[in-house]
Every structure is written in C-alpha cells, then in structure tokens.
Amino acid sequence: MNPLTTESMRPRLRLLTLLLLIGAIAWLGLSRLQISYDLGAFLPAAQNPTEALLLERLGQGPGAQTLFVKLTVSDPAAAAQMAERLRAVTGVQRVLPEPQRLGIAAIPETIWQHRLLLQDLPADSSAWQVELSQRMDELAFGANQDMLDLVAADPALMAVNTLADAAGDLHMPRFDQGATQVLIVQTSVSAYDPGRLAQVVAELRAQLPSESQLLGAPAYAVDLQDTVRDESTLFSILASLALLGLIIWRFRTWYPVIGVGVPLLAGGVTGILVLTLFYAEVHGITLAFGFTLLGIVIDYPLHLFTHMRMSQTPLKQTVWPVLRVGIVSTLIAYGAFLFSGSQGLEQLGVLACSGILAAALAAAWITQGDAGLRYSSVLPQVATSAGEAAVSLRMLPATLLFLVSGLILWLVPVFNDDLGSLTPVDPDLLAEDARLRHSLGTVDMRHVVAIRDAQLEAVLQKTERLVDKLDELDVDLLGGWQAITQTLPSAARQQARLERLTDPASRKQFEVAIQAAGLQQDAFTTFENAWQQQLEAPGLLTLEDLEQSSELAAPTSLLLLKDDAGWVSVTLLRGLASPGQLRSVLPPGAQLHDLKATAEDLVKRYRQDLSVVLGVALVLLALLLGVALSVRRMLWLLISGGACVCGAAAVSAILQGGLSLFDLMALTLVAGLGLDYLLFYSSPQADAADGAVANAVGLCAASSFLVFGILGISSIPVLRGIGTTVAVGVVLAFLLARFGRQAKAGR
Amino acid sequence: MRLLMICRLLFFAFLGLVLAQPVVAQSTNAVTPSDPALPGCDAQARLAQIQLPSDVEVGFVQTHKNPMLRAAVQQRGVLVRESGGDLLMRIETPRWEERRLSATAVALTRKVNNRRGGGTHTATRSMRLDPGQPQHLALLAMYAAVDGDEQMLHEHFLLSCAEIPAGWQITLQARATAPAASIPRLQLLGVGQHLSGYRSETFDATGTLQQFLYVDILVESLDH
C-alpha cells in the first residue's frame, strides 16, 4: 500500500519546501564558513603564570616542531643528499646535520657585528694562548681559506659559539653506524596549525623513500588526523547504512526514511549558519563533535513518525508535549557548553543548541498535517507492560543502579587527566622516539625555567644569574640549556664586556698570547680591526636587532615572550636528572615549571569547571521538570536519568581506565537521550498511544545504539570512549525506561 | 761588508734548517706518488693487514702547520681503535685533549676552566664534516686506515702503492669532485704489516706547501 497518494501531496510539498530552505541555508552558511584548526581554541584561559606559559608554549618549540627521519641507507653522502632535498620543502626550517659552513658568510650579520659583546674574552693571556692553540689544533685536519679567515677574524669563536648555543647544539647521531642514518627536521609550523602541518609532513614523505621512517610529534599528529578522518568516514557510512536499514525495516516506505534525515540536516546547516554569524572562524572539532551531539535530533522524527503510524491520537496531544520537555531539557544540557570557558566548547554549545531548535522546527514542519501520512498500522506492536506494580518497586532498579554505579565511581579513579593516555600512537614508536630524543640530547619538553619581570633588562639580568648558576651544576644533573641571554646579553653585561675591550691590558694579553702560542704576529689583524671598530662605534645589541634577523627571530621568540604583565624568559633544559635538585639551586625569581603536571592540572580544572557548569544545568533541568511535571515523575526521571548517566560513566571508566574530558560530552548526550526515552515512557499519553511509545523509543534506542556502538570499535581512544559511553548509556536508559514505564504519574 | 752578507746568509740558512727540522724529520718517508722509479706494491694486500688491534693503546706523534703558525706544532699522545668503532686520539702533551674520530665527525673533549670557584671541567665540541669536502676526506682516510677499512678507502680514493726504503706508502687520490687545489695530498705509510704514518698536505695554486698534518705511529709500542 502506498500511503502517499493524492492525500499525501501536501507532505511531499512540505518536504520539498523544507529541502529548498535547507539548501538555501546550507549555501549561505557554507559560503561564510571558515574552518580553523587552532587547538588553542579548545583550551581554557590561563589562570596563573605557569598555565600562561604552558598555553603559550604548547604546539611550538623544539619538541612539537621536530621530526626525525630514519633512513635505511649506509652512505652518508646519500643522507646528505636527502637532507638537501628536505631543506627545499616549504615549512622546513632546518635539516640537521647541516653542511659545514664554517665561514664568516654563514654567520648572521647581527651576530657577527656584535660578536665581541656576546661572549667574554678569555680571562688572561694564558687563557688566550690555550684558546689560540686549540684553534690551530682544530685546523690541523686541513682548513680551507674560509676557515682560516674565520679564525683570523674571530679567534675565540665568539660568533660560532653564540650560534651553537642558540641552536641548542644537538649531539648529532653518527652517520656511519650500521645501515641507518638519522636526519633531524625542524619545521616552522605550529602544532596548532594541523592543516599546514599535514602539508609539510606530506611533502616530506613524498621526498622520502618508502622504507624510511618519519618520527616525531608532528608526524604522529598528522597520522592521527588521517586515522580519525578515515575511521570517522567508515563509521559514518556504516552507521548511516545501519540506520537506513533499521528505518526501512520499521517503516517500509520512503517518506520516513527521508523525513528522519531532514531534521538532522536542517539542524546541521542552521547550526553552521548561526556559528558563522557569531564567529569569524569555526573550529573543525566543533563541527565533528557538534554533529555527534546533534545525533539526538534523529529521535524527534522517529517519535513522530512512529506515533503517526501507530496511534490515532493527534501528535500535538501525544508526542509534542513530551518532546517539548525533552527538547528544552537537551537545550539546557547542551547550553552548559556556552559557559565552559573555552571558545571551542562555546561554539559547540551554539551549534548544538541552534541545531536542535532548527531540527525540532523541521520535524514539526514535515509532520504537520499528519493526516496525509496516517494509515493503518503495518508495524508489529511492541508489547507494553501490563504490570501495575507499585511505583516504589519500579524505581528500585534505577535506584539500585544509581547507588551501585555511584559507589563504583566513588571507589575507582573516575577521571584520567593525562591527555597522553589518549594517544593512539604505537607504544613501540613512542619508545623509539624517546630513545632518539635521549641520544640526540634534545631539550626536555617537560621542564623549563621561567623568569618574569616587567622590564626586559631585569629579565635578562636575572636570566644571566640563572645561567651562571646552571654553569656551576654537574653535567650529570643537567646536560645543557638554551637561554635568551646566549644571543641577547643584558645591556649591563654588554657594557661590562665593552669596558673590558677598552682596557689596554686586554689587548696586551692577546698580543702576548699570540707570541706564546707561536703564531704569526699579523695572523689576527682582522680581529684586531674589529676590536678597534667596536670601540669606535660601541652600539649594543638589542632585541630589535634579533627580531629583524631572519635567522634569529624565531629562536628569540621561543626563548623570550611578552605578555600583558611584562617579559618572560624561558630557559630550555637538556638532560635534567633531578628537577627537585635543580629547583633547590635556582636563584630568586627563577621558577622551574613542570609543564606535564601543569597540563594535568589544567585539564583537571577544566573538567571541574565543566562539571560545575553541567551540575548547574542539571539543577535547571530539575527545576524545569519540576515545573512541567509532577513531583513523582520528576523524581523518577531524575533518579533514572542519573542512574543511566552514572552507570554509563562507571562502565566506561572501568573499560577505559578513567573518563576523559571528551567522555563528559558523551555523558551529556547520554543525559539527553536518556531523558528523551524516560520522558516518553513515563508520559501519561503513553498508554493511549497503543504501543507507539514503546515502538518509537525502541527505534530511537536501537538507532543510537547502532551508531555509537559502531563508533565504540574505533581504534582512536577518544572516539572509542565516546562510542562506548553513549552506547552503554543508551542501553541503560532504554532498559530503565522500559522497566519503569508504570511509574508514570502526574501531568 | 761582503763577509757580513755571507754571515747573514749563513745565519738565515741555519735558522731555516733549525725551523724546518721537525718537518724534515717527519717527512723523510714521504715520496711523491708520481715517482715512477719506485717499485709498486699491492695496496689491497697492505690495507688488509694494517688494522690496529682494538682497544690497544699505541703511541703517536702529530705534527701540523698552517699559514698562521710560525712553526710546526708537535703533539704526543696515544691512539686507540675502540671496539665501538671510534678512533680515539688522546693528546697528552702539550695539553690534555681527546679527539674522537668517526668517518664523518670529530668530537674534541677538553678541559675548560670553571667560570666560578676555580677548577676545570671537561667540555666536548663536535665538528661534523661534510662528505666529499677536503676536511672530511683527510679525516676519513685516517679513520679508515686505522680501522683497516679497505672498502671505505676504495670508495673514496684511487689508491697507488709503492715500496720505499723505509717500508711502503699508499697515496690516496680523492674521487670527489671538490676543487682539486683544496684537496690535500694524502698518504699512508707503513712498515711490514703495520701502519706507521699518515700524511696530509695542502698546496696552494703555485704548488707551495701551505698546510700539513703528519701523524707518526710509534709502531714499536705496538710490538710491545
């Protein structure tokens, strides 16, 4: 039987009108849509200097921008050729090892001009003699004219040492061991910019032979993006097919099949349009999670169509009163994200709330004048419970589940604030990465020393005092460090060096050393001329000089930050054996920051803030239900809803070893879905609906379980977590709703 | 007046002889490779025998000179081919220093005065040498010779072997395409089955010796 005959022309017209409207909204929204990938949008505002430092440094710095290339070649020349090719890739800043450019031309002009102010002169003539003799030793293996010129102009290698300090002076891996060569690639792309990062990694991979290996955080981030995209696509297709099959099986006609999808589509495009009206850029993650949250709107047409099929009672009497409460409840729950404290989640709230409203309107629009769609039921009736047990008994399972899951959540560690545990990167790969970093002596990504002051000169002077302290430490305690004062000494220190250059005794010490080291008297004329020039034009090196240098601007910005409160110098550490011991010797004003602990604290605070906001939403929800429903029904809804949220949280925490921030979003969805089922099952009209409620809720639960159950088999911990949490929550909500349907009472 | 001039000439000649003494003393074995009068020998056979036993200390004397130095500088120390693959040159006089050589890099470890509180600490500076460049070739030749890595030598150099009165010498001509003038002339010297010396000499465009590095291995210390 075809229900859409002459009588059904009106619904078809309605659907067509709506699709046209959706098309217009989609065109408008998508034409304005600018997608951003700045992960910083999902981080909360910093509340203390350490958090500010963490947020400033996350996604940049040597750790987050360094890649390691393992080449399966034994010939160093082949590795050098490959390094040259990788240097041509856009976004690549350096590829180590670099060609030896021991010549004046390879040194930035700024450093070369101020080299006499960047390092101390050797202390006396004997120190100069040692220094000069060492230069001669270094030249022993054959020096070209460039090297001879360099030594003649800078015998203490002040410029070269300054650059080596500024570059971090990595211990390069051996090139001649076995069949593996390692290259270090430093990119200029922030980890906050996954689009560009993906481009750089793709270009690097295109240059590399297939058997080579690319390690490092940027590569993992890009691989993760790809895996997420691939799995999301696969699961979306699987979920859509499953949902389609379910709806076709239940309705056996095309109108509901299209009708179920249209409100979701309307919600999605409207949400995007609203976002573009309020924000210049919409985050990619907002869209991904936003559509997950919007999944709830599929329930609206499912309820409506099922009731239209199975019940003769008008929708405005059976479905809409309950659906309205459900929609407002969901809006309250999702609206909590508007007050989350991060722009990303705020956008998520805007998308979800506006999308739900639009979807509800769309569902109402396509089911209005439902007479055209109504016909005698072809659906099997789901048996409704005939039990008339006391309300208290019906509430027992929900109460028990609430108590048991509450106990579990109290006993086991509920939250896992270690974001690292969410990474799907192969542990063997991470171990290899750690081994390489250790052997290369790369900077510690976890600990940094920060010094703050309102004045730049004060920060530099304090940093010099810090570096003097670090100098005294045993190499076993601290392998090395990078500080801004290695390239930008304080004005006071530069002035002191200038005064030493002015002292005739200094010049005499140098001349004595030349003689004692057995060197030609005129071997260092270039250096002596530079010395004289420095005295005649004693300009000090400034921050502006470094910022204007294409080679030095990036390392400078990494080690010296400016914020509203003033200046912060960040000293990077290498080979730190004992943070506690280091902390005890730091000079006043210098603070050792553990960025991992700070990140965990940040996530913890973020989660607590979000929990408070969701708690407030819950109270508002209770108030709404209290106003809209009877006290008994409200109690049953709250206990059952709480039970399914707590139950899902407990099961998920046990299965995953703790809940992440993302699971909080999933639990919000569980609350929305659970409330939806519970509201319908407990509605006074449920009995009058001739089993339509059971059919509709069963269909909604089955569709949600299918979609999120499929997501639960993902290899990405975040997606798997969301899938598992929602799927478990849906099952619990459905069972509790079914079991407690006789608890309905009141309005 | 004439007598004074003769005296001056004799003085400068004497001075020249004295100053050149270390160089002459170390280069007596050096014979130009192009000398057709020298009987040839099998470079491959020689190289197959000369690997230093690992972890055994062998004395050496290094003499080097460059245009900035008034005279050649001599250093003494011990040489160890480490089982891990590195070649360690520990300089004992005139100042302690360790050089760790691989085929592409040299790491120098030295004593450095502490900035505060007196005393010294050791600091290491690594210098990486680009494949094919003159410095790399000089280093590679020495490293591969001590390591007995005949294949590496063949890969980078054309080898010619000649018998000389003091033993044998292998001249290494770089296969690399670097400017010929900047590539040092490299030679390995040997006595019987032992490597006894390494020579690196750089000439200017006119053929005048500009820089040299001679490493003489005290073979007798190996025999003991």
PDB file of C-alpha atoms in Angstrom, chain A residues 399 426 481 673 732:
ATOM      1  CA  THR A 399      17.806   3.431  42.447  1.00  0.00           C
ATOM      2  CA  ASP A 426      52.022   2.773  18.688  1.00  0.00           C
ATOM      3  CA  TRP A 481      70.331  24.545  28.363  1.00  0.00           C
ATOM      4  CA  LEU A 673      18.947  10.634  25.093  1.00  0.00           C
ATOM      5  CA  LEU A 732      20.802   1.507  30.381  1.00  0.00           C
TER       6      LEU A 732
END
